[in-house]
PDB file of C-alpha atoms and ligand atoms in Angstrom:
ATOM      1  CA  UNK A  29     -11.270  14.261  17.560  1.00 96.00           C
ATOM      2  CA  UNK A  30     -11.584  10.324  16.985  1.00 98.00           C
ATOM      3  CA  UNK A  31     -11.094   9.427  13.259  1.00 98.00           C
ATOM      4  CA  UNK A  32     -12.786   6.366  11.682  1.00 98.00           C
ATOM      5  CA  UNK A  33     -10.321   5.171   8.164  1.00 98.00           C
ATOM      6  CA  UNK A  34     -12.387   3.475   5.762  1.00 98.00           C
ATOM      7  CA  UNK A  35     -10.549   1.295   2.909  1.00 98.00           C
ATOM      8  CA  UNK A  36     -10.725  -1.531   0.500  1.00 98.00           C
ATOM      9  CA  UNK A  37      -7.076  -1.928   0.033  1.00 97.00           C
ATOM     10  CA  UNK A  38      -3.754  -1.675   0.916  1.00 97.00           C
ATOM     11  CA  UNK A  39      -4.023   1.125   2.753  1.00 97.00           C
ATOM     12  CA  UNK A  40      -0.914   2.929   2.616  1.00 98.00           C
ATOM     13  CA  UNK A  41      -2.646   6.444   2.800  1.00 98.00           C
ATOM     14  CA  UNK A  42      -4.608   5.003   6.082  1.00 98.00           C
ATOM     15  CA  UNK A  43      -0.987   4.648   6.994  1.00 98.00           C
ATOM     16  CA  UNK A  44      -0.284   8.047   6.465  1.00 98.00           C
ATOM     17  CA  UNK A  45      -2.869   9.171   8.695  1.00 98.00           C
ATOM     18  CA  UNK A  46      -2.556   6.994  11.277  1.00 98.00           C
ATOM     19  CA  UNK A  47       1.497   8.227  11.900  1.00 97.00           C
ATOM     20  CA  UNK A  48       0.603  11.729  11.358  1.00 97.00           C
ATOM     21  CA  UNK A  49      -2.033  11.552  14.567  1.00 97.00           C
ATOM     22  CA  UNK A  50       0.872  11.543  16.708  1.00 89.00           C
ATOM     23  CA  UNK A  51       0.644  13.247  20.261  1.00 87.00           C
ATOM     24  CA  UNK A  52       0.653  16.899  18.545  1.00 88.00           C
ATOM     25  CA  UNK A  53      -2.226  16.576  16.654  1.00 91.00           C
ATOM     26  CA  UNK A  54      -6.053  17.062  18.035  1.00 91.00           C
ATOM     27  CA  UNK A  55      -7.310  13.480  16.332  1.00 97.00           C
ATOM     28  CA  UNK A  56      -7.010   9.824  17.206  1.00 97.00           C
ATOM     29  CA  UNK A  57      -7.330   7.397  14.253  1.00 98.00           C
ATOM     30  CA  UNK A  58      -9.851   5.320  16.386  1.00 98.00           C
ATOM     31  CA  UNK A  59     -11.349   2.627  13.556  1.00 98.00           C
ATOM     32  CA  UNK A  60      -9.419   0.938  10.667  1.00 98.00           C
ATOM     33  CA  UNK A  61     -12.918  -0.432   8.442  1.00 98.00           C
ATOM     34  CA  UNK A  62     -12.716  -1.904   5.303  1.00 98.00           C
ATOM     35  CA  UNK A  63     -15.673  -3.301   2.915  1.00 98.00           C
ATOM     36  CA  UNK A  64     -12.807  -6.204   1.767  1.00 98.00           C
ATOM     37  CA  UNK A  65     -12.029  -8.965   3.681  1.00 98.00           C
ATOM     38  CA  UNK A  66      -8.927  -9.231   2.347  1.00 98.00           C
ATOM     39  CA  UNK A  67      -7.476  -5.754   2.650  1.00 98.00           C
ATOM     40  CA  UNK A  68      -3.617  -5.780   2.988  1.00 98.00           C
ATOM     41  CA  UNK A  69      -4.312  -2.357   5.192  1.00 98.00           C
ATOM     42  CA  UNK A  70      -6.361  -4.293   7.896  1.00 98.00           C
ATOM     43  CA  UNK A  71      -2.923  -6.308   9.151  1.00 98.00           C
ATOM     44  CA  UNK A  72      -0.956  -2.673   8.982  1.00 98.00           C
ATOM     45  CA  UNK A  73      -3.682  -1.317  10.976  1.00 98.00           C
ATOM     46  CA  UNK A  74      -3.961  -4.017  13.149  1.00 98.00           C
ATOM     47  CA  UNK A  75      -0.175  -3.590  13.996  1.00 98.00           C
ATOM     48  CA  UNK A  76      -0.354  -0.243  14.559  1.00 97.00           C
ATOM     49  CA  UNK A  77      -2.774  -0.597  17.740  1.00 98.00           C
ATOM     50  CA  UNK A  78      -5.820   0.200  15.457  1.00 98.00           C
ATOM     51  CA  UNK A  79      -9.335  -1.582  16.043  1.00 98.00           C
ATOM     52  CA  UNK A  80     -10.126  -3.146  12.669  1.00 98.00           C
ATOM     53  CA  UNK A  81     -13.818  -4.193  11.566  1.00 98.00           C
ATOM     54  CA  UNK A  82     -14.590  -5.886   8.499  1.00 98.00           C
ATOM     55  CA  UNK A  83     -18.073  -5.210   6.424  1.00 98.00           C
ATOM     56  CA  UNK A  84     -18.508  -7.518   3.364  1.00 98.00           C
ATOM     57  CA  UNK A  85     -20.060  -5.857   0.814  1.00 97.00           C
ATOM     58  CA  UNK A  86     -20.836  -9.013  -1.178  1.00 96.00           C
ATOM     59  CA  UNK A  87     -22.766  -9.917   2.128  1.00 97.00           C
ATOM     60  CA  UNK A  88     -25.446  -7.816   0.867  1.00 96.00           C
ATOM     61  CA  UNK A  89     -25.655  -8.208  -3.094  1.00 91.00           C
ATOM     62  CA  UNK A  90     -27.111  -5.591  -4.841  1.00 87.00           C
ATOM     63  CA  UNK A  91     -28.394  -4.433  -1.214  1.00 94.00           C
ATOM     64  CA  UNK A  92     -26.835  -1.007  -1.111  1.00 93.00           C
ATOM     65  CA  UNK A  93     -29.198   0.186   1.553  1.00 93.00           C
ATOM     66  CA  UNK A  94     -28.566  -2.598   3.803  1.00 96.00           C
ATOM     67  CA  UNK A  95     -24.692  -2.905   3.446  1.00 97.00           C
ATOM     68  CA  UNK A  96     -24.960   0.865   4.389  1.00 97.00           C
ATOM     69  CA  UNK A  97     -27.264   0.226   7.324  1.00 97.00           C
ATOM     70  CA  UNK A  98     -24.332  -2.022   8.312  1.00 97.00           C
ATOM     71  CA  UNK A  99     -21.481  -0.100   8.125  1.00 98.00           C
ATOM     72  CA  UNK A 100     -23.311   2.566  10.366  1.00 98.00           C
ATOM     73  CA  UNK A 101     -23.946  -0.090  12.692  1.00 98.00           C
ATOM     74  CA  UNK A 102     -20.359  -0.967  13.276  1.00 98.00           C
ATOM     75  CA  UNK A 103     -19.011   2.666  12.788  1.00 98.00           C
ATOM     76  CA  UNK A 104     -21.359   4.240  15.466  1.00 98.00           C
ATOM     77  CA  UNK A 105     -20.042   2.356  18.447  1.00 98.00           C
ATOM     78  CA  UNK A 106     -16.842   3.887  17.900  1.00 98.00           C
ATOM     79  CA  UNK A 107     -17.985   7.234  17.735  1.00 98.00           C
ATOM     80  CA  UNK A 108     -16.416   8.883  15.136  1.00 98.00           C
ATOM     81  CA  UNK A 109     -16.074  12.846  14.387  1.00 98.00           C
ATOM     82  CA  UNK A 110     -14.461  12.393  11.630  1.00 98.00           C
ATOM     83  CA  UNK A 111     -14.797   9.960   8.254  1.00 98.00           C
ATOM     84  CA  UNK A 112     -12.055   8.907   5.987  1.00 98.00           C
ATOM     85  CA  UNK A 113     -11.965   7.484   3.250  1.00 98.00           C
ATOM     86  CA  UNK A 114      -8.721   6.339   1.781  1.00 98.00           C
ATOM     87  CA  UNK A 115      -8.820   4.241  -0.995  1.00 96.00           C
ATOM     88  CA  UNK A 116     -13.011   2.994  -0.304  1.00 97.00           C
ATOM     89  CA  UNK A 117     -13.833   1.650  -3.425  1.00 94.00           C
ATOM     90  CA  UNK A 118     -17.917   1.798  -2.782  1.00 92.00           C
ATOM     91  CA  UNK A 119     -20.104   4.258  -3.850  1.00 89.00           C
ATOM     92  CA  UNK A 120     -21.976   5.754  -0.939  1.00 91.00           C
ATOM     93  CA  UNK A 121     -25.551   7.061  -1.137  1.00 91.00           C
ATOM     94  CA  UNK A 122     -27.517   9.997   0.188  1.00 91.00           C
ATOM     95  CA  UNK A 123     -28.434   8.203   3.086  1.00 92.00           C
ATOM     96  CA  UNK A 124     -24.847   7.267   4.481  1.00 95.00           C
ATOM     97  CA  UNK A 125     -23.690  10.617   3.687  1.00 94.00           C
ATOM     98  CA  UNK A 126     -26.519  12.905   5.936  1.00 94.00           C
ATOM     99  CA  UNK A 127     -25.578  10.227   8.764  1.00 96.00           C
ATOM    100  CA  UNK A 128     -22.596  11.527   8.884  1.00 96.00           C
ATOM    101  CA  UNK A 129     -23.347  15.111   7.244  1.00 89.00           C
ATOM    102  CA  UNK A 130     -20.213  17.189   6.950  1.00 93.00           C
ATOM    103  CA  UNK A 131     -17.952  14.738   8.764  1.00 97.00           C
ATOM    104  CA  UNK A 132     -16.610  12.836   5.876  1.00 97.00           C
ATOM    105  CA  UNK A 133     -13.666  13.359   3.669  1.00 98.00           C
ATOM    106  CA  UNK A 134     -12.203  11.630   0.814  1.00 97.00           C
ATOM    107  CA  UNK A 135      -9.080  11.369  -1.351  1.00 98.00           C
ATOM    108  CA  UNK A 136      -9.228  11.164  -5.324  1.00 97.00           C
ATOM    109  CA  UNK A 137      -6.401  10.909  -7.629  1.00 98.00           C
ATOM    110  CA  UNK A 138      -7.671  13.622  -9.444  1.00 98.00           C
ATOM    111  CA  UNK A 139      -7.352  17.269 -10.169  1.00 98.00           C
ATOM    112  CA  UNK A 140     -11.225  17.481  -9.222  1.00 97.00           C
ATOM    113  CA  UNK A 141     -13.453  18.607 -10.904  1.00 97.00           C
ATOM    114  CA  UNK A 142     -11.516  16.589 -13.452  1.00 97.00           C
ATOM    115  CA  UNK A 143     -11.839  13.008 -14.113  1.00 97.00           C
ATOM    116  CA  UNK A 144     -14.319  12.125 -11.586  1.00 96.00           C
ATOM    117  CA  UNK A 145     -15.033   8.314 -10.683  1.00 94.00           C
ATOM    118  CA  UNK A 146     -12.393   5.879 -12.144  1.00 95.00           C
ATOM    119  CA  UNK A 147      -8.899   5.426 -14.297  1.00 97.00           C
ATOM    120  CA  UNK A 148      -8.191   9.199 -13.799  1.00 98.00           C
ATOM    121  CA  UNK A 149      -4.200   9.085 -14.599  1.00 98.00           C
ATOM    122  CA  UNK A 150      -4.971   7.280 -17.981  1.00 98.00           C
ATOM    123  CA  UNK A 151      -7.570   9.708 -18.883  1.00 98.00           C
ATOM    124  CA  UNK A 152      -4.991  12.546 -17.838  1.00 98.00           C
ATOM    125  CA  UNK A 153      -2.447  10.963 -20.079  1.00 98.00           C
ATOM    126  CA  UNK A 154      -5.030  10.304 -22.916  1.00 97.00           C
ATOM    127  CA  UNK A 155      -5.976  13.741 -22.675  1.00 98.00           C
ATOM    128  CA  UNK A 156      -2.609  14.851 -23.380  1.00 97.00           C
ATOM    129  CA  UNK A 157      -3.058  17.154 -20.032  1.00 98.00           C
ATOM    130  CA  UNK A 158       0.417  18.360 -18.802  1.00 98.00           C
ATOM    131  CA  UNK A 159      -0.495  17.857 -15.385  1.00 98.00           C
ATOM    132  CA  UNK A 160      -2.144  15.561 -12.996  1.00 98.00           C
ATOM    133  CA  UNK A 161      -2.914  15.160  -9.136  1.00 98.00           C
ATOM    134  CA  UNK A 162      -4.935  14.362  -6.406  1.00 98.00           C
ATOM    135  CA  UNK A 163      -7.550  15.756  -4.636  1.00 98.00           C
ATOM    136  CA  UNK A 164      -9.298  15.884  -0.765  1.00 98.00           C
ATOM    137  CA  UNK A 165     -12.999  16.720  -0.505  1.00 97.00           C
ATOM    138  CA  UNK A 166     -15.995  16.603   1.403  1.00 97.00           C
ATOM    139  CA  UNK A 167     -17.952  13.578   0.848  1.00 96.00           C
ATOM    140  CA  UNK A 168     -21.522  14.480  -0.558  1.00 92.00           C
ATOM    141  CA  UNK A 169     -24.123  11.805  -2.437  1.00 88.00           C
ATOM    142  CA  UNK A 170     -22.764  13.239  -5.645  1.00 88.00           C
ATOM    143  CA  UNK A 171     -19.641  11.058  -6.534  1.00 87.00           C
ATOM    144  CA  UNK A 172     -16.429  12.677  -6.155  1.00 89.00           C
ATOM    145  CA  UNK A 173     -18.653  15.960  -5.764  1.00 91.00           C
ATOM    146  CA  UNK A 174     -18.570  18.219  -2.530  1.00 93.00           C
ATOM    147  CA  UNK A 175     -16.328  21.271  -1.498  1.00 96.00           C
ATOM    148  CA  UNK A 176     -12.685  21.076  -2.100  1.00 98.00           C
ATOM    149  CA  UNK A 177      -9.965  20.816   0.861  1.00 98.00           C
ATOM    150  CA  UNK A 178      -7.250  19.978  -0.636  1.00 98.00           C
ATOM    151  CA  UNK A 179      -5.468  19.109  -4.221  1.00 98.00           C
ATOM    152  CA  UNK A 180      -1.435  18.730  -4.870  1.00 98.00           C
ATOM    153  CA  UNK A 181       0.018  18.809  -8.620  1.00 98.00           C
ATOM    154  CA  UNK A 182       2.619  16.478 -10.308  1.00 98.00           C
ATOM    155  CA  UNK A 183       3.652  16.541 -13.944  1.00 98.00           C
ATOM    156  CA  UNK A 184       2.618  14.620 -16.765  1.00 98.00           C
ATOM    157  CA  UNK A 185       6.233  13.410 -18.225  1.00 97.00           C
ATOM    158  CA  UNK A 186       6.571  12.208 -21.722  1.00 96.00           C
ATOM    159  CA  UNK A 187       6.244   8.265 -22.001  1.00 96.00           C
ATOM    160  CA  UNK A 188       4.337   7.820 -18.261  1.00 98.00           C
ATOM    161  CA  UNK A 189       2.501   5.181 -18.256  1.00 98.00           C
ATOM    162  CA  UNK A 190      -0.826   5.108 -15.775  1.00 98.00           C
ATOM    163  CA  UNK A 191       1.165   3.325 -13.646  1.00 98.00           C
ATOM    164  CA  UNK A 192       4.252   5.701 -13.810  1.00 98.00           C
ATOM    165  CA  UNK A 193       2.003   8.516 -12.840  1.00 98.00           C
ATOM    166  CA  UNK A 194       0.095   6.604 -10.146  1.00 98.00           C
ATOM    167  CA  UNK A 195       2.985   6.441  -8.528  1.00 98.00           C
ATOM    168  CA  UNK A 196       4.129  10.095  -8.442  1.00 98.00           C
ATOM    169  CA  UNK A 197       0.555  11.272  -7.792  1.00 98.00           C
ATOM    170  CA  UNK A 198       0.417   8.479  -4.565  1.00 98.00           C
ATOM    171  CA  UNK A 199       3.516  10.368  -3.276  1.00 98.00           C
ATOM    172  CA  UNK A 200       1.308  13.427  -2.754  1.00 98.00           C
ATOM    173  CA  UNK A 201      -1.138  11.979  -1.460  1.00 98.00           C
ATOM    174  CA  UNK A 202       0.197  10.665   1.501  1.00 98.00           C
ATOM    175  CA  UNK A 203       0.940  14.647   1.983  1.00 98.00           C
ATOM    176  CA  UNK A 204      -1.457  16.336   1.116  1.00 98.00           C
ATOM    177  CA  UNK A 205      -4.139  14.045   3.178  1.00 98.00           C
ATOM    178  CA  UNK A 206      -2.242  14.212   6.721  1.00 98.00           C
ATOM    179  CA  UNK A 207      -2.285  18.274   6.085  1.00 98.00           C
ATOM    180  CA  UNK A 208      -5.958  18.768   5.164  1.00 98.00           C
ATOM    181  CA  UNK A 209      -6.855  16.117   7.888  1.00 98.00           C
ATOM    182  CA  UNK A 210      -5.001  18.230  10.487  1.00 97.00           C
ATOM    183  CA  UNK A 211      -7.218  21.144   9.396  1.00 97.00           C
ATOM    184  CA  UNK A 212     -10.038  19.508   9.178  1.00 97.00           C
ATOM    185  CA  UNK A 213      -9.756  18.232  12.763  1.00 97.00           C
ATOM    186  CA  UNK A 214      -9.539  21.995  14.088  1.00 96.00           C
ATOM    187  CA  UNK A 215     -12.477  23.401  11.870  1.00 96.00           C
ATOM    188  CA  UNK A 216      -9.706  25.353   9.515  1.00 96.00           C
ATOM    189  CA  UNK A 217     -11.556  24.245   5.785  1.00 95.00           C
ATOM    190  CA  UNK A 218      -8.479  26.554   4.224  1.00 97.00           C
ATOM    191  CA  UNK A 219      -7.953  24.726   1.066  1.00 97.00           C
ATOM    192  CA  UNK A 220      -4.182  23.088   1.331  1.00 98.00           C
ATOM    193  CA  UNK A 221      -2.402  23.322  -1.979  1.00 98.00           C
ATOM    194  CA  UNK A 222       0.797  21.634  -3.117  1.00 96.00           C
ATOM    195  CA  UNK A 223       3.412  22.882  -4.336  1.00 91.00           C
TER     196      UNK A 223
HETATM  197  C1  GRF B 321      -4.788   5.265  -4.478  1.00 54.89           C
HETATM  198  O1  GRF B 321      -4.480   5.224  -5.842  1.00 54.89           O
HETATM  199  C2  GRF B 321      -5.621   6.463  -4.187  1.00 54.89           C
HETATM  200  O2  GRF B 321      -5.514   7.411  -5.219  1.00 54.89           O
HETATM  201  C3  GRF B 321      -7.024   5.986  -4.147  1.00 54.89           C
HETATM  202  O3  GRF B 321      -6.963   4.635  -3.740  1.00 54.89           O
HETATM  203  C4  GRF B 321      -5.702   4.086  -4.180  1.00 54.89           C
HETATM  204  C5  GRF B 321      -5.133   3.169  -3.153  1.00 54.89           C
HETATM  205  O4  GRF B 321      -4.911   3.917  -2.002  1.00 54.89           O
HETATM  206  N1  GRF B 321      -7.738   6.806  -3.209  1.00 54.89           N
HETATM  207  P1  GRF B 321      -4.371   3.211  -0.638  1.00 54.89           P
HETATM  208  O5  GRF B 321      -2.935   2.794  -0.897  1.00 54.89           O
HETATM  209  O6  GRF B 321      -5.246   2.000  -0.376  1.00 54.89           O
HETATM  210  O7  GRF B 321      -4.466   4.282   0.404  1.00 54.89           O
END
C-alpha cells in the first residue's frame, strides 16, 4: 500500500509513520505534502528518502475549492491508497474527501467525540475531565467526524498546563497512529485502544 503524509508542521507523527513502514509492514510512506512552506517536517522527510511537495494554501485565498483542486493534482501522480493526515491544519470539504472516499485517516488530540476542532487539552483541563487523549479516524466532510480507529488515554494530573498535557498526549500518538495505520493498510478497521 503507498501512503501519502499530509502536514503543516513539524511533523514528528509523519515521523512516526514513516519508521514504522519498515520492510515488515504492507505500506510505503510514498509522499511527504504539506499546505506550509515552511514546515520543519518537509526537511525530516526529505532526509528520510521521502518525495516532498509543497501546496500553499495562501496561494489560493479564500479559494477552498481551488487549493483542493490542487492538492489532488499533486497527490494523484503519486498514487496513493492511503491518506494521512498528521498534524494538517486545513479543513477539508466534501469534495476532497469523496476523491479519496474511505482512504483517509486522521489524528486528533482528542478523546473524540470530545472536543472536536481546536485547543482540546485546555478544554479537557477547563473541564476539570480526569482524562485526556488522542484519537485516529476516518476522514469524512464533517470535521473531526467519521468512524473511530483508534484512541489512547493519558491522565489529567493536578497543575498540567495545556502544554504539560500536550506533551503526554503527543507520546501516544506517535503509538497509537503507527498501530491503527498498520491495520488500516491490511483492511483490519479493529479499533486499537491504549492502554
Ligand atoms: C499534534 O499536537 C497533534 O495532536 C496534531 O498536530 C500536532 C502536531 O503534530 N495532530 P506533528 O508533530 O506535526 O505530527
Amino acid at each position: 500500500k503507498r501512503v501519502a503524509i499530509l502536514i503543516s508542521g513539524g511533523g514528528s507523527n509523519m515521523v512516526r509513520l514513516a519508521e514504522d513502514m519498515s520492510d515488515d509492514h504492507p505500506a510505503r510512506p510514498v509522499l511527504v505534502l504539506s499546505n506550509n512552506p515552511d514546515a520543519g517536517g518537509l526537511a525530516k522527510a526529505a532526509q528520510m528518502g521521502i518525495a516532498t511537495e509543497v501546496v500553499d494554501h495562501r496561494d489560493f485565498k479564500g479559494d477552498r475549492e481551488g487549493f483542493e483542486r490542487k492538492l489532488i493534482s499533486v497527490i494523484d501522480p503519486y498514487a496513493p491508497d492511503i491518506l494521512a493526515l498528521a498534524g494538517f491544519m486545513r479543513i477539508l470539504t466534501e469534495e476532497f474527501v469523496t476523491h479519496y472516499a474511505g482512504r483517509v485517516l486522521n489524528i486528533h488530540p482528542s478523546l473524540l467525540p470530545k472536543y472536536k476542532g481546536l485547543h482540546t487539552h485546555a478544554r479537557a483541563i477547563e473541564a476539570g475531565d480526569k482524562e485526556a487523549g488522542c484519537s485516529v479516524h476516518e476522514v469524512t466532510a464533517e470535521l473531526d467526524g467519521g468512524p473511530i480507529l483508534g484512541q489512547a488515554r493519558v491522565p489529567i494530573v493536578a497543575g498540567d498546563t495545556s502544554d504539560d498535557l500536550a506533551a503526554r498526549v503527543l507520546v501516544q500518538e506517535h503509538k497509537l497512529y503507527p498501530a491503527v495505520l498498520r491495520r488500516f493498510a491490511v483492511g483490519d478497521k479493529t479499533p486499537v485502544l491504549l492502554p
